[in-house]
Amino acid sequence: IEYQISHKDIEVAYSNVYYIFEAHHNIAIIVIDSYNKDDFYYIFHSQLDKLRAKHCDMIYADINMEKISQIDEVVDILNHALFFFSGVMLLKYKEQDYLQLQYKHSEDIGKKNLVCYSDFCKSLLKYILDDEKRVRELKGVANSVCNIKT
């Protein structure tokens, strides 16, 4: 099934930090194509607040690894907003690579369907869960809203 995102689902108030809301999956993606230390925190949290109000189950942040030289600063800001590692998305937008972080905004995540068959998958899942734990400890949050047993 091919799905096209309508323009009303894309927030373009800030041309280099915007979101895509995918209502059919109840997820959203904040796309970060540039970083300006002076206003990034405000712009990012403005977008995040809009998506929290939409009650998305998951919110992803895609950080452009080719255009942003201060990626560690961006990741630090997102970690403090409880975003943790999700993956690397090669050639995702405009044939550029993105680091993807994720934020769990719901207890209704389909964790029963999460099955790892390969050793690589198991180690990647462990890495992701360890990063989630690290981020939550950073913020003093005891548990995830959605604990997944490995």
PDB file of C-alpha atoms in Angstrom:
ATOM      1  CA  ILE A   1       0.000   0.000   0.000  1.00  0.00           C
ATOM      2  CA  GLU A   2       1.459   3.295  -1.027  1.00  0.00           C
ATOM      3  CA  TYR A   3       0.719   6.262   1.197  1.00  0.00           C
ATOM      4  CA  GLN A   4       1.285   9.857   0.306  1.00  0.00           C
ATOM      5  CA  ILE A   5       1.561  12.477   2.985  1.00  0.00           C
ATOM      6  CA  SER A   6      -0.643  15.458   2.354  1.00  0.00           C
ATOM      7  CA  HIS A   7       0.739  18.955   2.684  1.00  0.00           C
ATOM      8  CA  LYS A   8      -1.514  19.607   5.668  1.00  0.00           C
ATOM      9  CA  ASP A   9       0.453  16.936   7.560  1.00  0.00           C
ATOM     10  CA  ILE A  10       3.750  18.770   7.103  1.00  0.00           C
ATOM     11  CA  GLU A  11       4.510  21.713   9.345  1.00  0.00           C
ATOM     12  CA  VAL A  12       6.807  24.101   7.489  1.00  0.00           C
ATOM     13  CA  ALA A  13       6.892  27.050   9.852  1.00  0.00           C
ATOM     14  CA  TYR A  14      10.668  26.646  10.030  1.00  0.00           C
ATOM     15  CA  SER A  15      12.176  25.587   6.730  1.00  0.00           C
ATOM     16  CA  ASN A  16      15.081  23.668   8.279  1.00  0.00           C
ATOM     17  CA  VAL A  17      13.276  22.146  11.279  1.00  0.00           C
ATOM     18  CA  TYR A  18       9.820  20.828  10.480  1.00  0.00           C
ATOM     19  CA  TYR A  19       7.621  17.860  11.188  1.00  0.00           C
ATOM     20  CA  ILE A  20       5.760  15.237   9.219  1.00  0.00           C
ATOM     21  CA  PHE A  21       2.658  13.788  10.874  1.00  0.00           C
ATOM     22  CA  GLU A  22       1.616  10.335   9.668  1.00  0.00           C
ATOM     23  CA  ALA A  23      -1.915   9.987  11.005  1.00  0.00           C
ATOM     24  CA  HIS A  24      -2.475   6.482   9.632  1.00  0.00           C
ATOM     25  CA  HIS A  25       0.416   5.177  11.780  1.00  0.00           C
ATOM     26  CA  ASN A  26      -0.055   7.756  14.558  1.00  0.00           C
ATOM     27  CA  ILE A  27       3.609   8.724  14.399  1.00  0.00           C
ATOM     28  CA  ALA A  28       5.500  11.865  13.538  1.00  0.00           C
ATOM     29  CA  ILE A  29       8.977  12.782  12.398  1.00  0.00           C
ATOM     30  CA  ILE A  30      10.787  16.006  13.213  1.00  0.00           C
ATOM     31  CA  VAL A  31      13.236  16.621  10.381  1.00  0.00           C
ATOM     32  CA  ILE A  32      16.286  18.634  11.417  1.00  0.00           C
ATOM     33  CA  ASP A  33      18.274  19.936   8.463  1.00  0.00           C
ATOM     34  CA  SER A  34      20.221  22.695  10.205  1.00  0.00           C
ATOM     35  CA  TYR A  35      21.336  23.788  13.649  1.00  0.00           C
ATOM     36  CA  ASN A  36      21.558  27.336  14.923  1.00  0.00           C
ATOM     37  CA  LYS A  37      22.665  27.426  18.550  1.00  0.00           C
ATOM     38  CA  ASP A  38      20.762  30.673  19.182  1.00  0.00           C
ATOM     39  CA  ASP A  39      17.255  29.387  18.429  1.00  0.00           C
ATOM     40  CA  PHE A  40      17.350  25.606  17.894  1.00  0.00           C
ATOM     41  CA  TYR A  41      16.183  24.724  21.416  1.00  0.00           C
ATOM     42  CA  TYR A  42      13.080  26.904  21.076  1.00  0.00           C
ATOM     43  CA  ILE A  43      12.288  25.792  17.518  1.00  0.00           C
ATOM     44  CA  PHE A  44      12.722  22.102  18.325  1.00  0.00           C
ATOM     45  CA  HIS A  45      10.577  22.250  21.476  1.00  0.00           C
ATOM     46  CA  SER A  46       7.922  24.228  19.624  1.00  0.00           C
ATOM     47  CA  GLN A  47       7.631  21.429  17.065  1.00  0.00           C
ATOM     48  CA  LEU A  48       7.728  18.756  19.781  1.00  0.00           C
ATOM     49  CA  ASP A  49       4.927  20.463  21.731  1.00  0.00           C
ATOM     50  CA  LYS A  50       2.725  20.518  18.626  1.00  0.00           C
ATOM     51  CA  LEU A  51       3.267  16.783  18.131  1.00  0.00           C
ATOM     52  CA  ARG A  52       2.638  15.935  21.775  1.00  0.00           C
ATOM     53  CA  ALA A  53      -0.705  17.698  21.418  1.00  0.00           C
ATOM     54  CA  LYS A  54      -1.533  15.389  18.489  1.00  0.00           C
ATOM     55  CA  HIS A  55      -1.017  12.392  20.841  1.00  0.00           C
ATOM     56  CA  CYS A  56       1.358  10.519  18.523  1.00  0.00           C
ATOM     57  CA  ASP A  57       2.447   7.109  19.789  1.00  0.00           C
ATOM     58  CA  MET A  58       6.021   7.636  18.596  1.00  0.00           C
ATOM     59  CA  ILE A  59       7.879  10.765  17.607  1.00  0.00           C
ATOM     60  CA  TYR A  60      11.094  10.415  15.647  1.00  0.00           C
ATOM     61  CA  ALA A  61      13.774  13.020  15.051  1.00  0.00           C
ATOM     62  CA  ASP A  62      15.793  12.735  11.843  1.00  0.00           C
ATOM     63  CA  ILE A  63      19.038  14.704  12.105  1.00  0.00           C
ATOM     64  CA  ASN A  64      20.899  15.504   8.899  1.00  0.00           C
ATOM     65  CA  MET A  65      24.393  14.051   9.313  1.00  0.00           C
ATOM     66  CA  GLU A  66      25.714  15.750   6.191  1.00  0.00           C
ATOM     67  CA  LYS A  67      24.702  19.353   6.931  1.00  0.00           C
ATOM     68  CA  ILE A  68      25.027  19.546  10.733  1.00  0.00           C
ATOM     69  CA  SER A  69      28.580  19.659  12.018  1.00  0.00           C
ATOM     70  CA  GLN A  70      27.503  20.125  15.668  1.00  0.00           C
ATOM     71  CA  ILE A  71      25.545  16.851  15.736  1.00  0.00           C
ATOM     72  CA  ASP A  72      26.673  16.092  19.308  1.00  0.00           C
ATOM     73  CA  GLU A  73      25.041  19.328  20.515  1.00  0.00           C
ATOM     74  CA  VAL A  74      21.793  18.465  18.732  1.00  0.00           C
ATOM     75  CA  VAL A  75      21.778  14.912  20.136  1.00  0.00           C
ATOM     76  CA  ASP A  76      22.416  16.274  23.639  1.00  0.00           C
ATOM     77  CA  ILE A  77      19.406  18.597  23.401  1.00  0.00           C
ATOM     78  CA  LEU A  78      17.232  15.746  22.132  1.00  0.00           C
ATOM     79  CA  ASN A  79      18.518  13.345  24.809  1.00  0.00           C
ATOM     80  CA  HIS A  80      17.389  15.840  27.447  1.00  0.00           C
ATOM     81  CA  ALA A  81      13.937  15.720  25.813  1.00  0.00           C
ATOM     82  CA  LEU A  82      14.005  11.878  26.231  1.00  0.00           C
ATOM     83  CA  PHE A  83      14.904  11.033  22.625  1.00  0.00           C
ATOM     84  CA  PHE A  84      17.163   8.001  22.258  1.00  0.00           C
ATOM     85  CA  PHE A  85      18.840   6.104  19.415  1.00  0.00           C
ATOM     86  CA  SER A  86      16.655   4.564  16.731  1.00  0.00           C
ATOM     87  CA  GLY A  87      18.927   4.074  13.721  1.00  0.00           C
ATOM     88  CA  VAL A  88      20.741   5.525  10.770  1.00  0.00           C
ATOM     89  CA  MET A  89      18.625   6.338   7.736  1.00  0.00           C
ATOM     90  CA  LEU A  90      20.726   6.294   4.581  1.00  0.00           C
ATOM     91  CA  LEU A  91      19.665   8.554   1.718  1.00  0.00           C
ATOM     92  CA  LYS A  92      16.356   9.324   3.430  1.00  0.00           C
ATOM     93  CA  TYR A  93      15.647  12.885   2.321  1.00  0.00           C
ATOM     94  CA  LYS A  94      17.188  14.459  -0.771  1.00  0.00           C
ATOM     95  CA  GLU A  95      19.637  11.524  -0.895  1.00  0.00           C
ATOM     96  CA  GLN A  96      21.269  12.562   2.390  1.00  0.00           C
ATOM     97  CA  ASP A  97      21.959  10.479   5.508  1.00  0.00           C
ATOM     98  CA  TYR A  98      20.152  11.035   8.806  1.00  0.00           C
ATOM     99  CA  LEU A  99      20.643   9.896  12.369  1.00  0.00           C
ATOM    100  CA  GLN A 100      17.248   8.921  13.752  1.00  0.00           C
ATOM    101  CA  LEU A 101      16.313   9.255  17.420  1.00  0.00           C
ATOM    102  CA  GLN A 102      12.973   8.207  18.914  1.00  0.00           C
ATOM    103  CA  TYR A 103      10.658   9.365  21.674  1.00  0.00           C
ATOM    104  CA  LYS A 104       8.003   7.084  23.145  1.00  0.00           C
ATOM    105  CA  HIS A 105       4.842   9.065  23.765  1.00  0.00           C
ATOM    106  CA  SER A 106       2.453   6.196  24.444  1.00  0.00           C
ATOM    107  CA  GLU A 107       2.074   3.008  26.419  1.00  0.00           C
ATOM    108  CA  ASP A 108       0.280   1.443  23.452  1.00  0.00           C
ATOM    109  CA  ILE A 109       3.353   0.473  21.457  1.00  0.00           C
ATOM    110  CA  GLY A 110       3.108  -2.953  19.799  1.00  0.00           C
ATOM    111  CA  LYS A 111       5.859  -4.584  21.826  1.00  0.00           C
ATOM    112  CA  LYS A 112       4.318  -8.068  21.559  1.00  0.00           C
ATOM    113  CA  ASN A 113       5.139  -8.102  17.847  1.00  0.00           C
ATOM    114  CA  LEU A 114       8.789  -7.194  18.383  1.00  0.00           C
ATOM    115  CA  VAL A 115      10.722 -10.385  17.615  1.00  0.00           C
ATOM    116  CA  CYS A 116      14.444 -10.664  16.868  1.00  0.00           C
ATOM    117  CA  TYR A 117      15.522 -13.694  14.865  1.00  0.00           C
ATOM    118  CA  SER A 118      19.185 -12.890  14.244  1.00  0.00           C
ATOM    119  CA  ASP A 119      22.018 -12.218  16.661  1.00  0.00           C
ATOM    120  CA  PHE A 120      22.561  -8.851  14.977  1.00  0.00           C
ATOM    121  CA  CYS A 121      18.936  -7.883  15.605  1.00  0.00           C
ATOM    122  CA  LYS A 122      19.222  -8.907  19.260  1.00  0.00           C
ATOM    123  CA  SER A 123      22.405  -6.884  19.729  1.00  0.00           C
ATOM    124  CA  LEU A 124      20.897  -3.856  17.962  1.00  0.00           C
ATOM    125  CA  LEU A 125      17.776  -4.036  20.141  1.00  0.00           C
ATOM    126  CA  LYS A 126      19.976  -4.274  23.242  1.00  0.00           C
ATOM    127  CA  TYR A 127      21.917  -1.202  22.074  1.00  0.00           C
ATOM    128  CA  ILE A 128      18.682   0.746  21.589  1.00  0.00           C
ATOM    129  CA  LEU A 129      17.243  -0.302  24.958  1.00  0.00           C
ATOM    130  CA  ASP A 130      20.535   0.527  26.708  1.00  0.00           C
ATOM    131  CA  ASP A 131      20.489   3.975  25.106  1.00  0.00           C
ATOM    132  CA  GLU A 132      16.894   4.495  26.213  1.00  0.00           C
ATOM    133  CA  LYS A 133      17.902   3.558  29.757  1.00  0.00           C
ATOM    134  CA  ARG A 134      20.890   5.950  29.605  1.00  0.00           C
ATOM    135  CA  VAL A 135      18.676   8.821  28.448  1.00  0.00           C
ATOM    136  CA  ARG A 136      16.047   8.152  31.105  1.00  0.00           C
ATOM    137  CA  GLU A 137      18.718   8.049  33.823  1.00  0.00           C
ATOM    138  CA  LEU A 138      20.091  11.314  32.454  1.00  0.00           C
ATOM    139  CA  LYS A 139      16.677  12.883  33.093  1.00  0.00           C
ATOM    140  CA  GLY A 140      16.024  10.961  36.319  1.00  0.00           C
ATOM    141  CA  VAL A 141      13.097   9.040  34.806  1.00  0.00           C
ATOM    142  CA  ALA A 142      12.880   5.600  36.410  1.00  0.00           C
ATOM    143  CA  ASN A 143      11.199   3.558  33.686  1.00  0.00           C
ATOM    144  CA  SER A 144      10.157   3.752  30.101  1.00  0.00           C
ATOM    145  CA  VAL A 145       6.468   4.213  29.375  1.00  0.00           C
ATOM    146  CA  CYS A 146       6.844   0.970  27.469  1.00  0.00           C
ATOM    147  CA  ASN A 147       9.284  -1.555  28.942  1.00  0.00           C
ATOM    148  CA  ILE A 148      10.434  -4.187  26.482  1.00  0.00           C
ATOM    149  CA  LYS A 149      12.002  -7.400  27.776  1.00  0.00           C
ATOM    150  CA  THR A 150      14.893  -8.849  25.814  1.00  0.00           C
TER     151      THR A 150
END
